[in-house]
XYZ file of C-alpha atoms in Angstrom:
369
model
C 87.760 154.926 89.965
C 86.578 151.713 89.937
C 89.151 148.409 88.905
C 87.098 145.387 89.321
C 83.036 144.651 89.980
C 82.208 144.569 93.545
C 85.111 147.038 94.153
C 85.374 150.231 96.207
C 85.535 153.593 94.050
C 89.580 154.768 93.999
C 90.574 158.062 94.267
C 94.221 158.558 92.221
C 96.291 160.513 89.711
C 95.593 159.184 86.356
C 97.358 159.943 82.939
C 94.770 162.281 80.598
C 95.058 162.393 77.196
C 94.515 166.165 75.370
C 91.553 166.486 73.405
C 91.114 164.517 69.847
C 89.455 166.312 67.005
C 85.214 166.366 67.940
C 86.534 166.284 71.084
C 86.902 169.364 74.850
C 89.164 168.728 77.705
C 86.638 169.976 81.213
C 87.447 171.213 83.765
C 84.336 170.340 86.356
C 82.860 172.610 89.224
C 80.756 169.374 90.701
C 79.221 165.978 89.793
C 76.633 163.928 90.715
C 76.389 160.326 92.547
C 73.905 158.514 90.450
C 72.552 155.700 91.283
C 73.596 154.707 87.555
C 77.791 154.534 89.237
C 76.472 151.874 91.609
C 75.204 149.324 89.047
C 79.158 149.816 87.720
C 80.105 147.771 91.457
C 77.471 145.924 91.637
C 77.865 144.166 88.012
C 73.576 145.218 86.870
C 74.976 147.498 84.075
C 77.872 144.758 82.515
C 81.030 147.292 81.875
C 85.175 146.042 81.124
C 87.258 147.414 84.491
C 88.670 149.965 85.039
C 86.602 152.298 84.654
C 86.601 155.749 85.798
C 83.127 156.770 87.299
C 80.462 159.571 86.934
C 77.980 161.002 84.518
C 76.282 164.152 85.757
C 78.571 166.956 85.890
C 78.524 170.463 84.887
C 82.023 172.766 84.482
C 84.025 175.076 81.885
C 85.911 174.078 78.280
C 89.269 175.097 78.405
C 90.654 173.194 75.172
C 88.822 171.750 71.758
C 90.280 169.315 69.985
C 89.952 170.313 66.501
C 87.055 170.608 64.233
C 84.927 171.079 67.231
C 82.916 175.327 66.303
C 80.047 174.217 68.991
C 81.749 176.121 71.940
C 85.015 177.589 72.616
C 87.581 177.782 75.773
C 85.606 178.769 79.180
C 82.713 178.889 77.967
C 80.351 176.753 80.583
C 78.980 173.634 79.454
C 76.788 170.712 81.201
C 77.962 167.858 80.498
C 74.759 164.875 78.868
C 75.166 160.836 79.315
C 74.616 159.907 76.336
C 75.682 161.721 73.183
C 73.961 163.651 70.185
C 75.266 163.419 66.843
C 72.422 165.264 65.378
C 72.748 163.289 61.901
C 71.301 159.458 62.586
C 67.759 158.554 61.747
C 66.655 158.841 65.457
C 68.667 162.339 66.120
C 66.647 163.524 63.026
C 63.744 162.596 64.343
C 64.246 164.125 67.435
C 65.345 161.301 69.500
C 68.135 161.905 71.029
C 68.685 160.111 73.699
C 68.378 156.901 71.450
C 71.290 158.463 69.127
C 74.107 155.741 67.673
C 76.636 157.121 69.099
C 74.968 156.424 72.666
C 75.483 152.817 72.054
C 78.771 151.788 72.985
C 78.252 154.534 76.075
C 79.044 152.589 78.811
C 81.798 150.351 77.228
C 84.778 152.936 78.249
C 86.504 153.696 75.448
C 85.461 157.011 73.968
C 83.561 157.312 69.961
C 87.036 155.927 67.788
C 87.001 153.273 69.845
C 90.563 154.737 72.284
C 91.332 156.210 75.646
C 92.174 158.766 76.482
C 92.777 158.096 80.424
C 95.083 155.525 81.876
C 96.287 154.329 84.734
C 98.945 151.989 86.410
C 99.915 151.261 82.543
C 95.855 150.374 81.394
C 93.706 152.418 79.212
C 90.823 153.647 81.460
C 87.248 153.892 80.862
C 84.608 156.584 80.768
C 81.268 156.123 82.407
C 79.252 156.582 79.707
C 82.318 158.309 77.816
C 82.583 160.740 80.337
C 83.961 160.196 83.627
C 82.636 162.936 85.738
C 84.656 161.434 89.355
C 87.499 163.450 88.156
C 88.380 167.479 88.446
C 89.161 167.432 84.757
C 88.257 164.760 81.284
C 88.139 164.484 77.816
C 84.482 164.507 76.218
C 82.592 164.137 72.855
C 81.816 167.930 71.253
C 79.023 165.687 71.193
C 78.034 165.836 74.471
C 78.099 168.657 76.300
C 75.607 171.522 75.960
C 76.343 175.275 76.619
C 75.066 177.499 79.089
C 74.352 180.859 79.702
C 76.677 182.374 81.379
C 76.049 182.841 85.341
C 73.853 180.148 86.433
C 75.504 178.020 88.988
C 77.433 175.248 88.018
C 77.312 173.481 90.925
C 73.107 172.886 90.063
C 73.538 172.685 86.549
C 75.594 169.475 86.811
C 72.258 167.903 88.209
C 70.793 168.901 84.903
C 73.551 165.963 82.805
C 71.284 163.201 84.471
C 68.716 162.981 87.242
C 66.501 166.123 86.972
C 66.160 165.503 82.777
C 65.418 161.871 83.276
C 63.492 162.108 85.324
C 61.458 165.763 84.507
C 61.544 163.294 80.525
C 59.579 160.707 81.909
C 57.284 162.547 83.440
C 56.749 165.443 80.528
C 57.609 163.089 77.497
C 57.993 159.111 78.545
C 54.331 159.619 80.831
C 53.254 162.281 78.291
C 51.640 163.916 81.193
C 49.272 167.014 80.319
C 46.923 169.428 83.319
C 44.303 167.428 85.085
C 46.653 163.080 84.897
C 47.026 161.502 88.277
C 50.195 160.440 88.106
C 51.872 157.445 90.543
C 56.105 157.339 90.852
C 57.384 154.672 92.789
C 60.945 155.765 94.211
C 61.293 158.438 95.554
C 65.018 159.899 94.837
C 67.316 161.833 91.998
C 65.276 160.186 89.276
C 61.693 160.281 90.962
C 62.242 163.186 92.876
C 61.971 165.158 89.147
C 59.765 162.414 88.152
C 57.380 164.554 90.646
C 58.279 168.142 89.508
C 57.278 166.635 85.805
C 54.080 165.945 87.070
C 54.325 169.115 88.091
C 55.053 171.423 86.142
C 53.019 169.225 83.897
C 49.462 170.120 85.600
C 48.241 166.421 87.366
C 46.261 167.044 89.432
C 47.208 164.474 91.772
C 50.368 163.082 92.387
C 50.983 160.514 95.110
C 55.315 159.677 95.601
C 55.428 156.228 96.584
C 58.505 155.790 99.037
C 59.582 153.327 102.090
C 61.718 155.952 103.719
C 60.060 158.669 105.663
C 63.113 161.592 104.833
C 62.183 160.320 101.264
C 57.726 160.612 100.980
C 58.718 164.699 103.559
C 60.856 165.387 99.926
C 58.208 164.700 97.643
C 55.262 167.129 99.483
C 58.372 169.482 99.185
C 59.170 168.611 95.488
C 55.115 168.884 95.026
C 53.740 165.476 95.192
C 50.091 165.609 97.054
C 50.314 162.374 98.534
C 52.622 159.332 99.234
C 52.803 156.789 100.590
C 55.022 153.631 101.617
C 54.302 151.256 98.716
C 52.006 149.958 96.288
C 49.726 147.870 98.240
C 49.484 151.913 100.668
C 49.080 153.954 96.940
C 46.413 151.475 95.629
C 43.557 152.663 97.757
C 44.551 156.721 97.816
C 45.007 157.066 93.771
C 41.132 155.087 93.460
C 39.329 157.008 96.032
C 41.036 160.311 94.444
C 39.819 159.106 91.223
C 36.891 157.704 91.973
C 38.111 154.742 90.803
C 39.574 155.917 88.254
C 43.482 154.875 88.690
C 46.280 157.434 86.972
C 46.939 157.877 84.139
C 51.039 157.318 84.455
C 52.975 155.195 87.084
C 56.236 155.689 87.277
C 58.848 153.380 87.790
C 62.106 154.981 89.319
C 63.691 153.122 91.945
C 67.005 152.604 92.835
C 66.960 148.840 90.510
C 64.260 147.050 88.400
C 62.693 144.261 89.326
C 60.230 141.599 86.942
C 58.019 141.601 89.695
C 57.205 145.245 89.767
C 55.621 145.214 86.659
C 52.585 143.670 87.640
C 52.330 145.629 90.662
C 52.948 148.864 88.429
C 50.217 148.410 85.946
C 47.365 147.650 88.534
C 48.593 151.465 89.785
C 47.526 152.593 86.065
C 43.491 153.113 84.416
C 42.544 152.332 80.477
C 44.939 153.555 78.313
C 47.576 154.533 81.263
C 51.230 153.929 81.087
C 53.356 152.131 83.113
C 57.358 154.767 82.342
C 60.039 151.502 83.233
C 62.687 154.467 83.906
C 64.780 152.202 86.950
C 67.329 150.541 85.107
C 66.926 146.269 85.579
C 70.043 143.475 85.947
C 71.457 142.870 82.549
C 70.899 139.219 83.596
C 66.722 139.573 84.040
C 64.680 138.432 81.115
C 61.564 137.683 82.823
C 58.564 139.751 83.833
C 55.669 139.081 85.624
C 52.455 141.460 84.717
C 48.594 140.125 83.179
C 48.382 140.481 79.131
C 44.455 140.005 79.696
C 44.503 143.445 81.596
C 47.315 144.364 79.004
C 44.984 143.764 76.420
C 41.334 145.294 78.159
C 42.108 148.113 79.135
C 44.524 148.629 76.316
C 47.386 149.620 79.504
C 51.496 150.558 78.229
C 54.585 149.965 79.056
C 57.243 152.174 78.056
C 60.750 152.520 78.687
C 62.995 155.804 79.279
C 66.164 156.012 78.188
C 67.750 160.291 79.539
C 62.581 160.980 79.679
C 62.939 160.415 76.083
C 64.323 163.652 75.944
C 66.327 166.127 73.529
C 69.155 166.818 75.839
C 70.846 169.994 73.453
C 66.999 171.553 73.580
C 65.960 170.084 76.808
C 68.706 171.382 79.458
C 69.106 175.268 78.702
C 64.942 174.906 78.966
C 65.445 173.311 82.496
C 67.828 175.307 83.396
C 64.731 178.506 82.635
C 62.093 177.009 84.234
C 64.847 176.652 87.630
C 65.061 180.653 86.534
C 61.477 181.106 86.750
C 61.013 178.708 90.189
C 59.321 176.194 88.697
C 61.936 174.062 88.805
C 63.339 173.628 92.213
C 67.748 171.971 91.986
C 69.530 172.976 95.438
C 66.646 171.342 96.889
C 67.468 168.076 95.290
C 71.108 168.117 96.871
C 71.133 166.242 100.500
C 74.810 166.234 101.495
C 77.960 167.659 99.820
C 81.126 165.228 99.470
C 84.551 166.621 97.863
C 86.037 163.324 95.857
C 87.410 161.080 98.745
C 84.461 160.336 100.126
C 83.198 159.345 97.404
C 82.372 156.071 98.812
C 80.394 157.781 102.097
C 78.116 158.932 99.403
C 77.673 155.589 97.602
C 76.822 154.811 101.679
C 74.520 157.632 101.823
C 72.744 156.921 99.406
C 72.231 152.991 99.964
C 70.761 154.099 103.079
C 67.952 156.449 102.217
C 69.530 159.208 102.764
C 70.254 161.169 99.977
C 68.444 162.441 97.565
C 71.106 163.808 95.948
C 74.719 163.909 96.651
C 77.069 165.812 95.146
C 80.682 166.262 94.495
C 82.286 169.379 94.542
C 85.423 170.304 92.605
C 85.294 174.168 93.163
C 84.214 176.559 95.680
C 80.662 177.890 93.830
C 81.937 182.029 94.202
C 85.565 180.798 92.814
C 86.113 183.285 89.465
C 86.767 181.927 86.075
């Protein structure tokens, strides 16, 4: 739990209400340590405290609330950090990442405005309605996707956010296609999977940009064709590879997006090139630097990406199937595993650039269910 901006994650016992209508109780196997929860600590993402962190997890349904028919007790599920109602204007057009129910996902309470977690006499919010930094959590059934029996739940947890967001940023938001050239800026839990998305899309060149040598080495392992330590270093590489036409898309997946990042990224792409901004910027930043002349004359585009413009109910099972077919690496993304009381150590490793993805494990992988 996080009690205040700038504080440390604290592990303590809480009271957990049973699931209400349209909700389920999930026992988690594992939770990923995503950078988005770091935004709660720094205040880049404004929230009400206290808050149970975590929004990337998988486990089994242990109890269902009234009216729930989509899943049953014992079902293995991945929790997605954005709910999907299936009925709003965006959902019915296939844009479930923009579901109206997701509008208040980071505010803390559940969809009905009440809380399921309580501690020290206070109501406690859940990050993205989930709060996966807990072995048990109550979440909307709109936020879970049933998956095939037998798939390792520790690996499935990663698809709740990082894998789907990164992969979708390349395949859906950037609309990369066979023969394209792509640049991915920032190789963490999101950027690593943007590389995998670009590879699966059939890109002929994938240039990974990161100042950390370990991450550049991991990028090659995941399919990048070239690496660079900075955008300045990446420009001559992509220019030479494409005979001056530059990239079809540049995907910004740094830890924190900055307004000054846009122009350098824009210069990496050629005519009709897309700059995809997946990284979160600070809430108070309202300015960005870019050449409007370049934007217009070369018809370049800047696109925001939430959850990689993905449809969780469709994409999560497909991504797991790609893993089964050997076309998507998941185990290789996990740099180190932690116990729940090592959560602060996990985030220190992330800040220091030592992790692609840290994973909190609640249950042994081979434990029978």
